[in-house]
Amino acid sequence: MGGLLSELSKKLAERWLTLLVLPGALYLAVAATGHTLGQSAALDVGRLTHAISDTARAPQVTTVGGQVVLLAAILAGAAAAGLAAQSLGSVVERVALAADWGTWPWLFGELAERHVARRQRRWDAARAEYEALRLLERAPRPADRPRPRERHRAAHKCERISVERPERPTWSGDRIHATAVRLDRYANVNLLVLWPHLWLVLPEEIRGEIGRARAALTRAAVLSGWALLYLPLAWWWWPAVPLAATLVVISARRLRTASDTYATLLEASVRLHLTDLADKLRIEEQPMGPPLGGAVMRRLSSPAPATEPAS
């Protein structure tokens, strides 16, 4: 037990150092640099070097007690910045996945609804173009058939909007929602009801892959949280603007990739292991499809509460 606790504390310390302290220390360094240089001398390396040298020669820093206090202050400030970035990242993640966008406050809800309607119109037009090209491929004369490149371009244009018809205001949210739509169409299952039960029968290595994909999605959102923290520094140091913009671009790309990977793993897990869950539920063996999915959902659905007869 002592060895287990020691290993656990070591891993927690590593995560605390990696996720909070190191990014937070970098943030504090950038904030101190901006405060020292200001807007007029934003890229003056010489001025920054002199400021660092003067600080290093200060009596408060040269003593052991001063160094301990300074180190403690830096660690506390870095941890606080890291916690703030994670809090902002959770907000960004909620907005990016937009699972509950229908309950957003009035103004945000109205804007999201209009954006969803606009995405649906764009998707319908792109899908119609793709289906028209597929029909032309069956033309009797080869000269009337479109080039495969045109059909691939139309399919890519449609997928850039959403994999399935948009129902959420963001691509990442629609990508995960598309998994539920496909599984409902393919196997007649409700992913929201099915997933907690299926998770218990998945092999450990698959659960690990899904957990890592979900963690990557969270890290991408936290990167946006850091971008939001860097942006106010532009008030007194303009290089913070391109730094924040770079973080936003990287975070957006990572969010898109991570949500696609996570959704793919969810769908693959259901397709591969729904029969395992059916076996645990003592459902007779049958091929993957709507009959099997319907039987599983009937077994998992809670029965309606019985009403007492009126006296």
Coordinates of C-alpha atoms in Angstrom, one line a residue:
M1 CA 0.0 0.0 0.0
G2 CA 2.9 2.4 0.8
G3 CA 4.4 1.8 -2.6
L4 CA 1.0 2.3 -4.3
L5 CA 0.5 5.6 -2.5
S6 CA 4.0 6.7 -3.3
E7 CA 3.6 6.0 -7.0
L8 CA 0.2 7.7 -7.0
S9 CA 1.6 10.8 -5.4
K10 CA 4.4 10.9 -7.9
K11 CA 2.0 10.7 -10.8
L12 CA -0.2 13.5 -9.3
A13 CA 2.9 15.7 -8.8
E14 CA 3.9 15.1 -12.4
R15 CA 0.4 16.0 -13.7
W16 CA 0.3 19.1 -11.4
L17 CA 3.7 20.2 -12.8
T18 CA 2.8 19.5 -16.4
L19 CA -0.7 20.8 -16.6
L20 CA -0.6 23.7 -14.2
V21 CA 2.8 24.9 -13.1
L22 CA 4.8 24.9 -16.4
P23 CA 2.2 26.6 -18.6
G24 CA 1.4 28.9 -15.7
A25 CA 5.0 29.9 -15.2
L26 CA 5.3 30.7 -18.9
Y27 CA 2.2 32.8 -18.6
L28 CA 3.7 34.7 -15.7
A29 CA 6.9 35.2 -17.6
V30 CA 5.0 36.7 -20.6
A31 CA 3.0 38.9 -18.2
A32 CA 6.1 40.1 -16.5
T33 CA 7.8 40.8 -19.8
G34 CA 4.8 42.8 -21.1
H35 CA 4.6 44.8 -17.9
T36 CA 8.3 45.6 -18.0
L37 CA 8.5 46.6 -21.7
G38 CA 5.1 48.1 -22.3
Q39 CA 3.7 49.1 -25.7
S40 CA 6.5 51.6 -26.6
A41 CA 9.4 49.1 -26.2
A42 CA 7.5 45.9 -26.8
L43 CA 10.4 44.1 -28.6
D44 CA 13.3 45.8 -26.8
V45 CA 15.4 42.8 -25.7
G46 CA 18.1 45.0 -24.2
R47 CA 15.7 46.7 -21.9
L48 CA 14.4 43.3 -20.8
T49 CA 17.9 42.0 -20.1
H50 CA 18.7 45.0 -18.0
A51 CA 15.5 44.7 -16.0
I52 CA 16.2 41.0 -15.3
S53 CA 19.7 41.8 -14.2
D54 CA 18.6 44.6 -11.9
T55 CA 16.0 42.3 -10.3
A56 CA 18.5 39.5 -9.8
R57 CA 20.8 41.9 -7.9
A58 CA 18.0 43.1 -5.6
P59 CA 18.6 42.3 -1.9
Q60 CA 15.3 40.5 -1.6
V61 CA 16.3 38.0 -4.2
T62 CA 19.9 37.3 -3.2
T63 CA 18.9 36.0 0.3
V64 CA 17.8 32.4 0.9
G65 CA 14.5 33.6 2.5
G66 CA 13.8 35.9 -0.4
Q67 CA 14.4 33.1 -2.9
V68 CA 12.1 30.8 -1.0
V69 CA 9.3 33.4 -0.9
L70 CA 9.8 34.2 -4.6
L71 CA 9.7 30.6 -5.6
A72 CA 6.6 30.0 -3.5
A73 CA 4.9 33.0 -5.1
I74 CA 5.8 31.9 -8.6
L75 CA 4.4 28.4 -7.9
A76 CA 1.2 29.7 -6.4
G77 CA 0.7 32.2 -9.2
A78 CA 1.5 29.6 -11.9
A79 CA -1.0 27.1 -10.3
A80 CA -3.6 29.8 -10.1
A81 CA -3.2 30.7 -13.8
G82 CA -3.4 27.0 -14.7
L83 CA -6.6 26.6 -12.7
A84 CA -8.1 29.7 -14.4
A85 CA -7.1 28.3 -17.8
Q86 CA -8.8 25.0 -17.1
S87 CA -11.9 26.7 -15.9
L88 CA -12.1 28.8 -19.1
G89 CA -11.3 25.6 -21.0
S90 CA -14.3 23.8 -19.6
V91 CA -16.5 26.7 -20.8
V92 CA -14.9 26.5 -24.2
E93 CA -15.5 22.8 -24.3
R94 CA -19.1 23.2 -23.4
V95 CA -19.6 25.8 -26.2
A96 CA -17.6 23.7 -28.7
L97 CA -19.6 20.5 -28.2
A98 CA -22.9 22.5 -27.7
A99 CA -24.8 19.5 -26.5
D100 CA -27.2 21.7 -24.5
W101 CA -27.3 24.7 -26.8
G102 CA -31.1 24.8 -26.7
T103 CA -30.9 25.8 -23.0
W104 CA -28.4 28.7 -23.6
P105 CA -29.5 32.2 -22.4
W106 CA -31.9 34.0 -24.7
L107 CA -29.5 36.1 -26.8
F108 CA -26.9 33.3 -27.2
G109 CA -29.7 30.8 -27.9
E110 CA -31.2 33.0 -30.7
L111 CA -27.8 33.4 -32.3
A112 CA -27.1 29.7 -32.1
E113 CA -30.4 28.8 -33.6
R114 CA -29.9 31.2 -36.6
H115 CA -26.4 29.7 -37.1
V116 CA -27.7 26.2 -37.1
A117 CA -30.3 27.1 -39.7
R118 CA -27.7 28.8 -41.8
R119 CA -25.4 25.7 -41.6
Q120 CA -28.4 23.4 -42.5
R121 CA -29.1 25.5 -45.6
R122 CA -25.4 25.3 -46.7
W123 CA -25.3 21.5 -46.0
D124 CA -28.5 20.9 -47.9
A125 CA -27.1 22.8 -50.9
A126 CA -23.8 20.9 -50.8
R127 CA -25.6 17.6 -50.3
A128 CA -27.9 18.3 -53.3
E129 CA -24.8 19.1 -55.4
Y130 CA -23.2 15.8 -54.3
E131 CA -26.3 13.7 -55.1
A132 CA -26.7 15.4 -58.5
L133 CA -23.1 14.4 -59.4
R134 CA -23.8 10.8 -58.2
L135 CA -26.8 10.6 -60.6
L136 CA -24.7 12.0 -63.5
E137 CA -22.2 9.2 -62.9
R138 CA -24.9 6.8 -64.2
A139 CA -25.3 8.6 -67.4
P140 CA -25.2 6.2 -70.5
R141 CA -22.6 8.3 -72.3
P142 CA -19.2 8.5 -70.7
A143 CA -18.9 12.1 -71.9
D144 CA -21.8 13.1 -69.8
R145 CA -20.4 11.7 -66.6
P146 CA -18.6 14.0 -64.2
R147 CA -15.0 13.5 -63.2
P148 CA -14.4 11.6 -59.9
R149 CA -12.5 14.6 -58.7
E150 CA -15.7 16.8 -58.9
R151 CA -17.7 14.2 -56.8
H152 CA -14.9 14.0 -54.2
R153 CA -14.7 17.8 -54.0
A154 CA -18.5 18.0 -53.5
A155 CA -18.3 15.3 -50.7
H156 CA -15.5 17.1 -49.0
K157 CA -17.4 20.4 -49.2
C158 CA -20.4 18.7 -47.5
E159 CA -18.2 17.1 -44.8
R160 CA -16.5 20.4 -44.0
I161 CA -19.9 21.7 -42.9
S162 CA -21.0 18.6 -41.1
V163 CA -20.7 14.8 -41.5
E164 CA -24.5 14.5 -41.0
R165 CA -27.2 17.2 -41.4
P166 CA -26.3 19.9 -38.8
E167 CA -28.2 19.9 -35.6
R168 CA -25.7 21.9 -33.4
P169 CA -24.0 25.3 -34.0
T170 CA -20.4 23.9 -34.1
W171 CA -18.6 21.3 -36.2
S172 CA -17.2 19.4 -33.2
G173 CA -20.7 19.2 -31.6
D174 CA -22.2 17.9 -34.8
R175 CA -19.4 15.4 -35.3
I176 CA -20.2 13.7 -32.0
H177 CA -23.9 14.1 -32.6
A178 CA -23.5 12.4 -36.0
T179 CA -22.3 9.2 -34.1
A180 CA -25.7 9.1 -32.3
V181 CA -27.5 9.7 -35.6
R182 CA -25.7 6.9 -37.4
L183 CA -26.1 4.4 -34.6
D184 CA -29.8 5.1 -34.4
R185 CA -30.1 4.7 -38.2
Y186 CA -27.9 1.6 -38.4
A187 CA -28.8 -0.3 -35.2
N188 CA -31.8 1.5 -33.7
V189 CA -30.0 2.3 -30.5
N190 CA -30.0 5.4 -28.3
L191 CA -26.3 6.2 -27.6
L192 CA -27.1 8.3 -24.5
V193 CA -28.9 5.3 -22.9
L194 CA -26.7 2.6 -24.3
W195 CA -23.2 4.0 -23.5
P196 CA -23.0 3.7 -19.7
H197 CA -23.9 0.0 -20.0
L198 CA -21.7 -0.7 -22.9
W199 CA -18.7 1.0 -21.1
L200 CA -18.8 -1.7 -18.4
V201 CA -18.3 -4.5 -20.9
L202 CA -15.6 -2.9 -23.1
P203 CA -12.1 -4.3 -22.9
E204 CA -9.6 -2.3 -20.9
E205 CA -7.5 -1.3 -23.9
I206 CA -10.5 0.1 -25.7
R207 CA -11.6 2.1 -22.7
G208 CA -8.0 3.4 -22.4
E209 CA -8.1 4.6 -26.1
I210 CA -11.4 6.3 -25.6
G211 CA -10.2 7.9 -22.4
R212 CA -7.1 9.3 -24.1
A213 CA -9.2 10.6 -27.0
R214 CA -11.5 12.4 -24.5
A215 CA -8.5 13.8 -22.6
A216 CA -7.1 15.1 -25.9
L217 CA -10.4 16.9 -26.5
T218 CA -10.2 18.5 -23.0
R219 CA -6.6 19.6 -23.5
A220 CA -7.5 21.3 -26.8
A221 CA -10.2 23.2 -25.0
V222 CA -7.8 24.2 -22.2
L223 CA -5.5 25.6 -24.9
S224 CA -8.3 28.0 -25.8
G225 CA -8.6 28.9 -22.2
W226 CA -4.9 29.9 -22.2
A227 CA -5.6 32.0 -25.3
L228 CA -8.3 33.8 -23.4
L229 CA -5.9 34.5 -20.6
Y230 CA -3.2 35.8 -22.9
L231 CA -5.6 38.2 -24.7
P232 CA -5.9 40.8 -21.8
L233 CA -2.2 41.2 -21.7
A234 CA -2.4 43.1 -25.0
W235 CA -3.7 46.0 -23.0
W236 CA -0.1 46.9 -22.1
W237 CA 1.9 44.6 -24.5
W238 CA 0.7 44.2 -28.1
P239 CA 2.7 40.9 -28.9
A240 CA 0.2 39.1 -26.7
V241 CA -2.4 39.5 -29.6
P242 CA -0.5 37.3 -32.2
L243 CA 0.3 34.9 -29.4
A244 CA -3.3 34.5 -28.4
A245 CA -4.4 34.3 -32.0
T246 CA -1.9 31.5 -32.6
L247 CA -3.2 29.6 -29.6
V248 CA -6.8 30.0 -30.9
V249 CA -5.9 28.6 -34.3
I250 CA -4.0 25.6 -32.9
S251 CA -6.8 24.9 -30.4
A252 CA -9.4 25.0 -33.1
R253 CA -7.6 22.5 -35.2
R254 CA -6.9 20.2 -32.2
L255 CA -10.6 20.4 -31.2
R256 CA -11.7 19.4 -34.6
T257 CA -9.2 16.5 -34.8
A258 CA -9.9 15.3 -31.2
S259 CA -13.7 15.4 -31.6
D260 CA -13.4 13.4 -34.8
T261 CA -11.2 10.8 -33.2
Y262 CA -13.4 10.6 -30.1
A263 CA -16.6 10.2 -32.2
T264 CA -15.0 7.6 -34.4
L265 CA -14.0 5.5 -31.4
L266 CA -17.5 5.8 -29.9
E267 CA -19.1 4.5 -33.0
A268 CA -16.6 1.7 -33.6
S269 CA -17.0 0.6 -30.0
V270 CA -20.7 0.2 -30.3
R271 CA -20.5 -1.5 -33.7
L272 CA -17.9 -4.0 -32.4
H273 CA -19.2 -4.7 -28.9
L274 CA -23.0 -4.3 -29.0
T275 CA -23.3 -8.1 -29.3
D276 CA -21.2 -8.5 -26.2
L277 CA -23.6 -6.3 -24.2
A278 CA -26.5 -8.3 -25.7
D279 CA -24.8 -11.5 -24.5
K280 CA -24.5 -10.1 -21.0
L281 CA -28.2 -9.2 -21.1
R282 CA -29.1 -12.8 -22.1
I283 CA -30.4 -11.8 -25.5
E284 CA -30.3 -14.6 -28.0
E285 CA -27.6 -14.3 -30.6
Q286 CA -28.5 -12.4 -33.8
P287 CA -26.6 -10.3 -36.4
M288 CA -25.8 -6.7 -35.8
G289 CA -28.7 -4.5 -36.9
P290 CA -32.0 -2.9 -35.9
P291 CA -33.5 -6.1 -34.4
L292 CA -30.5 -6.6 -32.1
G293 CA -30.4 -2.9 -31.2
G294 CA -34.1 -2.8 -30.5
A295 CA -33.9 -5.8 -28.2
V296 CA -31.0 -4.3 -26.3
M297 CA -32.8 -0.9 -25.9
R298 CA -36.0 -2.6 -24.7
R299 CA -34.0 -4.4 -22.1
L300 CA -32.2 -1.3 -21.0
S301 CA -35.2 1.1 -21.0
S302 CA -36.7 1.7 -17.6
P303 CA -40.3 0.6 -17.4
A304 CA -43.0 3.3 -16.9
P305 CA -43.9 3.7 -13.2
A306 CA -47.1 1.8 -12.3
T307 CA -50.0 4.0 -11.3
E308 CA -52.2 3.1 -8.4
P309 CA -55.8 2.7 -9.2
A310 CA -58.1 5.5 -8.1
S311 CA -60.0 4.7 -4.9

